[in-house]
GROMACS .gro file of C-alpha atoms in nm:
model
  370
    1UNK     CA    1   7.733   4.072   7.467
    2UNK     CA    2   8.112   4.096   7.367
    3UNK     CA    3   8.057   4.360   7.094
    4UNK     CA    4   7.863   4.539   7.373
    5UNK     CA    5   8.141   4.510   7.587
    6UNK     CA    6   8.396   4.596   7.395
    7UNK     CA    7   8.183   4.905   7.283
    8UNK     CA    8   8.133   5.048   7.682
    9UNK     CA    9   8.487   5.023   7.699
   10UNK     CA   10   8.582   5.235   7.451
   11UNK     CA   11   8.400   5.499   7.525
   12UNK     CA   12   8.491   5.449   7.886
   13UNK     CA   13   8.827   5.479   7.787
   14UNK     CA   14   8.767   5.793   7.530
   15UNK     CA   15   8.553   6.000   7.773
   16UNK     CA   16   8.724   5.932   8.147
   17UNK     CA   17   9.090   5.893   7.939
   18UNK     CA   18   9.154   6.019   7.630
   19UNK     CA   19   8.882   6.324   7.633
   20UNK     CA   20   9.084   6.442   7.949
   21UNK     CA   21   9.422   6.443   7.801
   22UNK     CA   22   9.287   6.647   7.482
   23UNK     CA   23   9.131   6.943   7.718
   24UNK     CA   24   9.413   6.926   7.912
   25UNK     CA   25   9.625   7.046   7.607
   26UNK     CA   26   9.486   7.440   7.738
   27UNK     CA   27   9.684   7.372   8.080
   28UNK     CA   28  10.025   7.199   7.874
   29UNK     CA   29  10.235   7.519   7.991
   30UNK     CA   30  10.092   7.568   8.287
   31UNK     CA   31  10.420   7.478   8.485
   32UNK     CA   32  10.641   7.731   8.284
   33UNK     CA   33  10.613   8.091   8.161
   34UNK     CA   34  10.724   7.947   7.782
   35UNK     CA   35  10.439   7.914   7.520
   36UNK     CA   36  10.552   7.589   7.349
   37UNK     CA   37  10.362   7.286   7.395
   38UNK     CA   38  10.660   7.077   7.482
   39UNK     CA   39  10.923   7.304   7.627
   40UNK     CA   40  10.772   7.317   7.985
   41UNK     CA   41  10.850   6.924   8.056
   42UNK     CA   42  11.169   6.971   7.895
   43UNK     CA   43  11.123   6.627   7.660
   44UNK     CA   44  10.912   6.441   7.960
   45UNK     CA   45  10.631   6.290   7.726
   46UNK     CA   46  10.510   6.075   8.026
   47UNK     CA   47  10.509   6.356   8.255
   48UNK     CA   48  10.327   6.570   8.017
   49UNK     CA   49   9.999   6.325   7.910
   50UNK     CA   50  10.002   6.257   8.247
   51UNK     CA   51   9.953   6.621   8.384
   52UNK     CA   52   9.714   6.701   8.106
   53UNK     CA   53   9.507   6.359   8.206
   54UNK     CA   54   9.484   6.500   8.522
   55UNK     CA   55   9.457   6.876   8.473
   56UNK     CA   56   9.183   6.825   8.196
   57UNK     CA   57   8.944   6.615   8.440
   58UNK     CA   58   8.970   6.871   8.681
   59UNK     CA   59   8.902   7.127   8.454
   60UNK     CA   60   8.613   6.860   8.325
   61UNK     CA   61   8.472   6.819   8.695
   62UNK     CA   62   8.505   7.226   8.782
   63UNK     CA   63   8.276   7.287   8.487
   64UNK     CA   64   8.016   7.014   8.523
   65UNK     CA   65   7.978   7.115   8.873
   66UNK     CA   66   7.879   7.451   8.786
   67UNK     CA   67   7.639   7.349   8.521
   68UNK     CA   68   7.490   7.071   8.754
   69UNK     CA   69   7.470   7.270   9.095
   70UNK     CA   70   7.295   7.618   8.877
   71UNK     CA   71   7.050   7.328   8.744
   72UNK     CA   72   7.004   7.126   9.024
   73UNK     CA   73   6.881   7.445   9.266
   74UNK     CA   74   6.653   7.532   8.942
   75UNK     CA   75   6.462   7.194   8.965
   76UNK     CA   76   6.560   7.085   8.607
   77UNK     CA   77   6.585   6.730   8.516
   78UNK     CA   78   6.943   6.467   8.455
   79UNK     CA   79   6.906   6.482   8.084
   80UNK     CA   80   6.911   6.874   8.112
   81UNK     CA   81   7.250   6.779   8.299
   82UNK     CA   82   7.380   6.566   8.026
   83UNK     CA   83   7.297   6.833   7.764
   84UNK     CA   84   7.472   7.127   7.907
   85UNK     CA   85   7.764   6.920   7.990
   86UNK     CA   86   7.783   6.781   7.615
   87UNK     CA   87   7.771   7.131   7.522
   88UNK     CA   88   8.072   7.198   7.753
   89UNK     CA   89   8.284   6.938   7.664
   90UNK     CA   90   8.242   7.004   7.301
   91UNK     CA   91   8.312   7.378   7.378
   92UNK     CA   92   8.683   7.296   7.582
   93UNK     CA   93   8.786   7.026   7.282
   94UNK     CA   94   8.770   7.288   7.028
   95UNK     CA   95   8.950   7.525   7.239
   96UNK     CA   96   9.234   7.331   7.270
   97UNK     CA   97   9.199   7.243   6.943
   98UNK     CA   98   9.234   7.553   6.833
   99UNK     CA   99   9.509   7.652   7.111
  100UNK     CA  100   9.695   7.383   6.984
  101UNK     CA  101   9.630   7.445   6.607
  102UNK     CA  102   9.806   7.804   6.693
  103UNK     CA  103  10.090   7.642   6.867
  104UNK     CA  104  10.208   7.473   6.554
  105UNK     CA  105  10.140   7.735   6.327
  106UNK     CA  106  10.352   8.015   6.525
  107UNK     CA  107  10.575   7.856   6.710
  108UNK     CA  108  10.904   7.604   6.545
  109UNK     CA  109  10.920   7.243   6.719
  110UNK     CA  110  11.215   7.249   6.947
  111UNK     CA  111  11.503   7.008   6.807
  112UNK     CA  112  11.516   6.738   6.988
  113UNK     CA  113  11.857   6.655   7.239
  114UNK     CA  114  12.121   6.441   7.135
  115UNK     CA  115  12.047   6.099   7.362
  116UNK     CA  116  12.434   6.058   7.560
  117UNK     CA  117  12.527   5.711   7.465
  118UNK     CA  118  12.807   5.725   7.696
  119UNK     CA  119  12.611   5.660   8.033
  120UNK     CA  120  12.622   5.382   8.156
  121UNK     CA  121  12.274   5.214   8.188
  122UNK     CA  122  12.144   5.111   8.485
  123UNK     CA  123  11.911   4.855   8.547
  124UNK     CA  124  11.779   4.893   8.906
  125UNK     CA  125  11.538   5.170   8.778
  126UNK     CA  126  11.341   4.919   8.549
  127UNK     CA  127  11.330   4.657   8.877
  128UNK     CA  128  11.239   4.962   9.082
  129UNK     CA  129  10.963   5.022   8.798
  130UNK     CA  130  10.814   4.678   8.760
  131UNK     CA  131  10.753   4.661   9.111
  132UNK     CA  132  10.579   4.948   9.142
  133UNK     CA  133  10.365   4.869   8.807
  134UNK     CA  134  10.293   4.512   9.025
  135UNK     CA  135  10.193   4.685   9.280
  136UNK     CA  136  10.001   4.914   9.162
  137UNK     CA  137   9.849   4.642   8.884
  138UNK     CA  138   9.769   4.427   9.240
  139UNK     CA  139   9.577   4.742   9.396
  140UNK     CA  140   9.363   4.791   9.123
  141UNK     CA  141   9.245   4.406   9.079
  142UNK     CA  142   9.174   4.424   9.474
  143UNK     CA  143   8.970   4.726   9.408
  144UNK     CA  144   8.738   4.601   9.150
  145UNK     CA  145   8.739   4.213   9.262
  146UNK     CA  146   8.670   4.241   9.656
  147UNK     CA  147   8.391   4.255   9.796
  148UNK     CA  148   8.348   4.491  10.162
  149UNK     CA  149   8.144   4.663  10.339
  150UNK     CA  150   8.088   5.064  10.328
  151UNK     CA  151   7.761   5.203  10.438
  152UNK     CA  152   7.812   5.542  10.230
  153UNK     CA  153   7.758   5.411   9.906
  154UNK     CA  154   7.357   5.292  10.038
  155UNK     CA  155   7.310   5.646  10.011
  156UNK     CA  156   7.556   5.793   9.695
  157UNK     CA  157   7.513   5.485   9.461
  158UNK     CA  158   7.169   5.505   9.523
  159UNK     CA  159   7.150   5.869   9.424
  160UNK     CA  160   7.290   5.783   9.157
  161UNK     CA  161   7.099   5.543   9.067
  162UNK     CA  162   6.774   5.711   9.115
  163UNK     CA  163   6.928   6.043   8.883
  164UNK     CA  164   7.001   5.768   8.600
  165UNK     CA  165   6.651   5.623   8.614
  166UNK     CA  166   6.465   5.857   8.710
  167UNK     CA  167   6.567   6.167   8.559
  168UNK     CA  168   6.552   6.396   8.876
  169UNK     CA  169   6.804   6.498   9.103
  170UNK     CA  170   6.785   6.511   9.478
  171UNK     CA  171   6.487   6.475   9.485
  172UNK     CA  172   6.413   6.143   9.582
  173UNK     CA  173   6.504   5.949   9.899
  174UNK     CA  174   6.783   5.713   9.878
  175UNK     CA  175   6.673   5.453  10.144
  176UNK     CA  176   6.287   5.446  10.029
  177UNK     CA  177   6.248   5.604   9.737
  178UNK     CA  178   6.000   5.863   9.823
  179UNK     CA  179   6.001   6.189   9.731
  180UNK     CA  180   6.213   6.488   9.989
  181UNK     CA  181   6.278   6.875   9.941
  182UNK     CA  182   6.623   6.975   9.853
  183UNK     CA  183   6.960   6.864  10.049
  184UNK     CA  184   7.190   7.134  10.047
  185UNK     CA  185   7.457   6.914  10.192
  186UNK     CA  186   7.463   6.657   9.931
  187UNK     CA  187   7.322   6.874   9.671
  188UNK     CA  188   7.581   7.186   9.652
  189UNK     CA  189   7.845   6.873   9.614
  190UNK     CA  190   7.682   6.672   9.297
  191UNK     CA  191   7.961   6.406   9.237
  192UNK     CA  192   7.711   6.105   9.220
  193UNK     CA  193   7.541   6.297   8.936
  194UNK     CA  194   7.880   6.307   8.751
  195UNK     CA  195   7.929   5.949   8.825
  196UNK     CA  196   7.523   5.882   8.724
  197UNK     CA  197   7.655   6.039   8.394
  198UNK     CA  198   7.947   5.832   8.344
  199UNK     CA  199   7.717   5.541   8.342
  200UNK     CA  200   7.416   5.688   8.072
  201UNK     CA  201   7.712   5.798   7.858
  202UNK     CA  202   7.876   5.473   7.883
  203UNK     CA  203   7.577   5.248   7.903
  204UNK     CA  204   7.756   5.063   8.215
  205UNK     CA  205   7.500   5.010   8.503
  206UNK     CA  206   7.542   5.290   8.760
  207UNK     CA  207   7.654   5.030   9.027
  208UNK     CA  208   7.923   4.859   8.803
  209UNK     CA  209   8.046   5.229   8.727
  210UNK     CA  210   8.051   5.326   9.084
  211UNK     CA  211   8.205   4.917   9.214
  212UNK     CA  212   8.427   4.868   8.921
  213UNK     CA  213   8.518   5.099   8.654
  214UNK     CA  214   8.578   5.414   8.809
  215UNK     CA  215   8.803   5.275   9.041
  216UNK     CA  216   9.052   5.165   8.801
  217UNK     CA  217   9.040   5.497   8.667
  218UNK     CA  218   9.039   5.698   9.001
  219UNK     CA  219   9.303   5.474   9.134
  220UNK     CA  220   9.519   5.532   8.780
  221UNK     CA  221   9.460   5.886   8.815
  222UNK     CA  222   9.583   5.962   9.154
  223UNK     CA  223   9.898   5.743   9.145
  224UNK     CA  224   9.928   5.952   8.825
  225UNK     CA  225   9.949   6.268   9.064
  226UNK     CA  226  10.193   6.085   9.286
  227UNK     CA  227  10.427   6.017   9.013
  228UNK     CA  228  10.447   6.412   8.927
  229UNK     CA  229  10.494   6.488   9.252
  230UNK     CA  230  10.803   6.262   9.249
  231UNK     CA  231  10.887   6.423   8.946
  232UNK     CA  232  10.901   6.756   9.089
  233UNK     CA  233  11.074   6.689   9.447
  234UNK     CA  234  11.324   6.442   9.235
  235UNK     CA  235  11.408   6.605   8.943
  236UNK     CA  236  11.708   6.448   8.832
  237UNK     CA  237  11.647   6.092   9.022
  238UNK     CA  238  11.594   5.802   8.843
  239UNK     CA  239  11.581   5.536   9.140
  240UNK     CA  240  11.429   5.810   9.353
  241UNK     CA  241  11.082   5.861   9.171
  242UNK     CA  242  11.000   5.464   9.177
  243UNK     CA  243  11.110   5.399   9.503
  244UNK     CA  244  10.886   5.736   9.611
  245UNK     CA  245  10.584   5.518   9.432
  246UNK     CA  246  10.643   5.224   9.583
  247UNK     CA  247  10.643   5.381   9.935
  248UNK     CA  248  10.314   5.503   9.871
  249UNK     CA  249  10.181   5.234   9.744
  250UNK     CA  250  10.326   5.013  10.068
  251UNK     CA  251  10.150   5.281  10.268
  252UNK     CA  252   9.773   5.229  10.095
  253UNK     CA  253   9.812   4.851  10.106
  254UNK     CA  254   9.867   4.896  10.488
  255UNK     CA  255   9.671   5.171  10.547
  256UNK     CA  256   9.345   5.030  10.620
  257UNK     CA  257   9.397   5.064  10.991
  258UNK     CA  258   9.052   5.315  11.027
  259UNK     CA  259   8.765   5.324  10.793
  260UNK     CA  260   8.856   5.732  10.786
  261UNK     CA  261   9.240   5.712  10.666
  262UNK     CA  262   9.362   5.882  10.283
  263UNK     CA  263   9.440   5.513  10.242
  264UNK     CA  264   9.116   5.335  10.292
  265UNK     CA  265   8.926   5.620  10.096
  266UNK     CA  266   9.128   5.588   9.838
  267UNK     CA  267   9.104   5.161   9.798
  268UNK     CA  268   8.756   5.132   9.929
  269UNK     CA  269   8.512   5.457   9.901
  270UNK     CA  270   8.729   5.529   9.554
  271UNK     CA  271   8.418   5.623   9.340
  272UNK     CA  272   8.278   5.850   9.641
  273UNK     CA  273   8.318   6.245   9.627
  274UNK     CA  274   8.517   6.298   9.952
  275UNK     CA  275   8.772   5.998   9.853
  276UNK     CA  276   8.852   6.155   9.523
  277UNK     CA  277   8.891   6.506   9.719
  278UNK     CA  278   9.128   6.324   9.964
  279UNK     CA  279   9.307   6.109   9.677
  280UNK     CA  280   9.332   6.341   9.390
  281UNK     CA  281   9.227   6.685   9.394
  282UNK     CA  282   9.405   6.771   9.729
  283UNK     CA  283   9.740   6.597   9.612
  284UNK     CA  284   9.696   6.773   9.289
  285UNK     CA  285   9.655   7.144   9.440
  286UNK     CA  286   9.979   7.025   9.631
  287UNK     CA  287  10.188   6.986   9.301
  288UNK     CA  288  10.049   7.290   9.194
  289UNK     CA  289  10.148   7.505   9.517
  290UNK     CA  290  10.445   7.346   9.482
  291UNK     CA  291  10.539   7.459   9.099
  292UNK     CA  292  10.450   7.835   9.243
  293UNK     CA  293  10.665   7.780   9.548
  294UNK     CA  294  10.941   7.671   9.346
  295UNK     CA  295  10.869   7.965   9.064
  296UNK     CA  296  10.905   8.244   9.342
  297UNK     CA  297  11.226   8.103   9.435
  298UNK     CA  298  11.392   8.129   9.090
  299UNK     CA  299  11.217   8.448   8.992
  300UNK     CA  300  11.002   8.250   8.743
  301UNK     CA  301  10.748   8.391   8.622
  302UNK     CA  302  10.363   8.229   8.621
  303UNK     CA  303  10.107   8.240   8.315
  304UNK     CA  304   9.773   8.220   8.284
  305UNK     CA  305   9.743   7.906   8.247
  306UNK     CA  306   9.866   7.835   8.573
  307UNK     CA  307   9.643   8.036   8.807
  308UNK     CA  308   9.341   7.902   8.577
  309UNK     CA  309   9.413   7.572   8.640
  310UNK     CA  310   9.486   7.630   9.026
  311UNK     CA  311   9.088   7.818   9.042
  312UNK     CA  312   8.993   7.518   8.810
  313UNK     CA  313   9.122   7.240   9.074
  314UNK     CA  314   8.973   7.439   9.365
  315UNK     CA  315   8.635   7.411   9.193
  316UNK     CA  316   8.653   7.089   9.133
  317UNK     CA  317   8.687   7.048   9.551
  318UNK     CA  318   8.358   7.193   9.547
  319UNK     CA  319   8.223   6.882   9.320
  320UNK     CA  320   8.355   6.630   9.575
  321UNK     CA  321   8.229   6.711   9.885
  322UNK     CA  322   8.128   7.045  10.073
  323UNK     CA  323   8.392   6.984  10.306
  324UNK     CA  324   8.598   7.015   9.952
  325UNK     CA  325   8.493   7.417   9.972
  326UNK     CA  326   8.649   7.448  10.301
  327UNK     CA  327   8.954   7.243  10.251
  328UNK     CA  328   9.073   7.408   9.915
  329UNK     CA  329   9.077   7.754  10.065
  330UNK     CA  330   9.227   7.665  10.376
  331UNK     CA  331   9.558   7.520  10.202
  332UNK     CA  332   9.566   7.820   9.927
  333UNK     CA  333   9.523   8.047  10.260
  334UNK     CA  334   9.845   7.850  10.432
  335UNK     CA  335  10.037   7.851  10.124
  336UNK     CA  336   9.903   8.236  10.061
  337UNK     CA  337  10.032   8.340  10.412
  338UNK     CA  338  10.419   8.160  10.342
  339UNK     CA  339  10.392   8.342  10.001
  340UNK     CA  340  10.337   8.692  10.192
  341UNK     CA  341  10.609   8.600  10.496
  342UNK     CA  342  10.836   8.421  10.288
  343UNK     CA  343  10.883   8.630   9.936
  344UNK     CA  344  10.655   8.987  10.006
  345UNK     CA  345  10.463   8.929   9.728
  346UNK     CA  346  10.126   9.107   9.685
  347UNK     CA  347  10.010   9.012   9.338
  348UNK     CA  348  10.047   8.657   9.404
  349UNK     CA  349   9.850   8.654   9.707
  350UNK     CA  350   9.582   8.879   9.521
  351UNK     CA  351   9.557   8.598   9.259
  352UNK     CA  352   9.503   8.316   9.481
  353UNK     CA  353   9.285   8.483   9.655
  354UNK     CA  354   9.070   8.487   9.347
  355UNK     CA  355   9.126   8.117   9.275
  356UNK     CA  356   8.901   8.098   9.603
  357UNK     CA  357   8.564   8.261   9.445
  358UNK     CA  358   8.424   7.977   9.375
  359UNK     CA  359   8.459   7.788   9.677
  360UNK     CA  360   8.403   8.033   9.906
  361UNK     CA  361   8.063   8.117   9.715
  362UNK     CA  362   7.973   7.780   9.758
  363UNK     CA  363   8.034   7.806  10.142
  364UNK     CA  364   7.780   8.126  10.182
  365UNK     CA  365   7.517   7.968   9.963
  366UNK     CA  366   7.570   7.619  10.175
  367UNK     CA  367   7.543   7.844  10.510
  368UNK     CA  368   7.260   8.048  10.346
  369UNK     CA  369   7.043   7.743  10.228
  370UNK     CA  370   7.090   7.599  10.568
   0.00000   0.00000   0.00000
C-alpha cells in the first residue's frame, strides 16, 4: 500500500508538475522579444519555472479541450480521450525539446552577474517570506483536511466518476445513473473529463483527485500566478512582493463571506471548472495583458510566443466553464479597446482579436446546439 502510494505520487507530481514546466519551455520568452531561454527573467530562476508551470498547463488544458470537446460531440468513448491526449502531450514535450535543444546549440549562455556583496542584507524579507509560506502551507492542509458542504460537486465529481468507470462521456445522468442525450452546457466545457483523466493516469480514485490532490496543486498553482503578478507590479521590491502574498492570502482566509466569492471558489469548489477559471486562468490572462500593456509603453516589441500563449490561455477558459468563453473575450475586448484609445495601435488589436477564435467559436456552437 506504501509502494502504491508512493508510486501515485510520483506520477502525480511528474504529470500535473513537472510535465507542465517542460512544455512550458515553448512559452520561456514569451515576456520579451529576446530568443534566449534565460534572458527574459533577467536571472529570476523562480520566476521563470514558475511561469512555465503555469503557461505549460494552460497550454496542456487548451489542447485537451479541443481533443475532448471534437470527441465528445462525435460520441467516442474516455479511453479515445486518453489516447489523443497521450498523443498530444508526447507531441508538445518533443517540441520543446527540440526548441530547447536549438537554444543551446545557437545561442551562448549569458555570463552570469557579479552578486554585490556590499548590500547590506536584510532580513525582514525572509520573515515576510515564512509567513506567507505558513500561510499558504495552512490553506492547503484546510483544503484537503476539511470537510464542507458544496452541492456542485454531486453533479461534476460524479461525471467524473461515471467517464472513469464507465468509459462514456455525458452521457449518463449524474444523480441516477441513467442514460440522457447530450448537455451542451456541461459538455462544450469538459473539465471533469480532464480531472476523470488525472485520476486513470494516476490510479488515484476520481473523488480523492477531485477532494484532495488537485487542490494542493490548483491552490499551488494560482498563488504561483499571484507571485508573478507581484513580480511584475514590484519589480525591484523585495518586502513588497511578500507582503502583496500575504494580503491575498489574508483576503481568501476571510473571504468566505458568500458561497459565490473568488475566495470561496478558490478554497472550497478548487477542483471545479469555474473555480479554476476564477482562480487561475483569469489572473493569468491579467499578467499577460499586463506584460503587453507594459511592452507598448516602452516600445517593446512582442513575439510569437507571446500572442500564442495569450490564444492558448483563452482556450483554456473554454475548458473551465462556458461562462469561461464569454469572460476571456470580454477582458481581451476591454484591454483591446485601451490598446486602440490609449497607443493607436492596429496590429495589436488585430492579433488579439484572433486570440478570441476559439472562444468565440465555442459561444456560436453553444448558442447553435441550444
Amino acid at each position: 500500500m506504501a509502494v502504491q502510494l508512493v508510486i501515485q505520487l510520483v506520477i502525480l507530481v511528474g504529470g500535473l508538475i513537472f510535465l507542465p514546466v517542460v512544455v512550458g519551455g515553448l512559452f520561456a520568452n514569451a515576456f520579451s522579444g529576446e530568443k534566449r531561454f534565460r534572458e527574459p527573467f533577467q536571472g529570476e530562476v523562480v520566476f521563470g519555472i514558475l511561469f512555465q508551470w503555469v503557461s505549460g498547463q494552460l497550454c496542456l488544458w487548451a489542447g485537451f479541450h479541443v481533443l475532448c470537446t471534437a470527441l465528445i460531440l462525435k460520441g467516442k468513448s474516455f479511453d479515445a480521450v486518453i489516447k489523443a491526449y497521450g498523443v498530444l502531450v508526447v507531441s508538445l514535450v518533443l517540441l520543446a525539446a527540440a526548441g530547447e535543444i536549438r537554444r543551446w546549440v545557437v545561442y551562448t549562455r549569458p555570463q552570469e552577474h557579479a552578486r554585490d556583496h556590499d548590500k547590506k542584507k536584510d532580513g525582514v524579507p525572509m520573515v515576510l517570506w515564512c509567513l506567507a509560506g505558513a500561510l499558504l502551507v495552512l490553506q492547503l492542509v484546510l483544503a484537503c483536511v476539511l470537510a464542507y458542504e458544496e452541492g456542485d460537486d454531486a453533479y461534476y465529481v460524479a461525471i467524473s466518476t461515471a467517464a472513469e468507470s464507465s468509459d462514456t462521456m455525458y452521457q449518463t445522468l449524474a444523480y441516477t445513473g441513467r442514460h440522457t442525450s447530450f448537455d451542451a452546457r456541461h459538455g462544450l466545457a469538459p473539465f471533469p473529463i480532464w480531472v476523470a483523466l488525472a485520476a486513470r493516469i494516476t490510479g488515484i480514485r476520481t473523488v480523492t483527485m477531485a477532494q484532495v490532490a488537485l487542490p494542493v496543486v490548483l491552490i499551488g498553482m494560482s498563488y504561483a500566478i499571484y507571485y508573478l503578478i507581484g513580480k511584475k507590479l514590484f519589480p525591484q521590491g523585495a518586502r513588497q512582493v511578500p507582503m502583496f502574498l500575504i494580503f491575498i492570502e489574508f483576503l481568501v482566509l476571510f473571504g468566505g463571506y458568500s458561497t459565490y466569492s473568488a475566495e470561496n471558489f478558490l478554497l472550497v469548489r478548487t477542483a471545479q471548472g469555474k473555480a479554476v477559471l476564477a482562480a487561475i486562468v483569469i489572473p493569468f490572462l491579467v499578467l499577460l495583458l499586463l506584460r503587453l500593456l507594459e511592452a507598448l509603453q516602452e516600445n517593446q516589441k512582442i513575439g510569437r510566443a507571446y500572442w500564442a500563449l495569450l490564444a492558448l490561455t483563452a482556450g483554456a477558459g473554454c475548458l473551465c466553464s462556458t461562462l469561461g468563453n464569454l469572460l476571456t473575450c470580454l477582458l481581451l475586448a476591454v484591454c483591446g479597446l485601451c490598446i486602440l484609445v490609449c497607443y493607436r495601435k492596429w496590429k495589436e488589436l488585430i492579433l488579439m482579436a484572433g486570440c478570441c477564435m476559439l472562444p468565440l467559436g465555442m459561444i456560436f456552437m453553444y448558442m447553435w446546439m441550444k
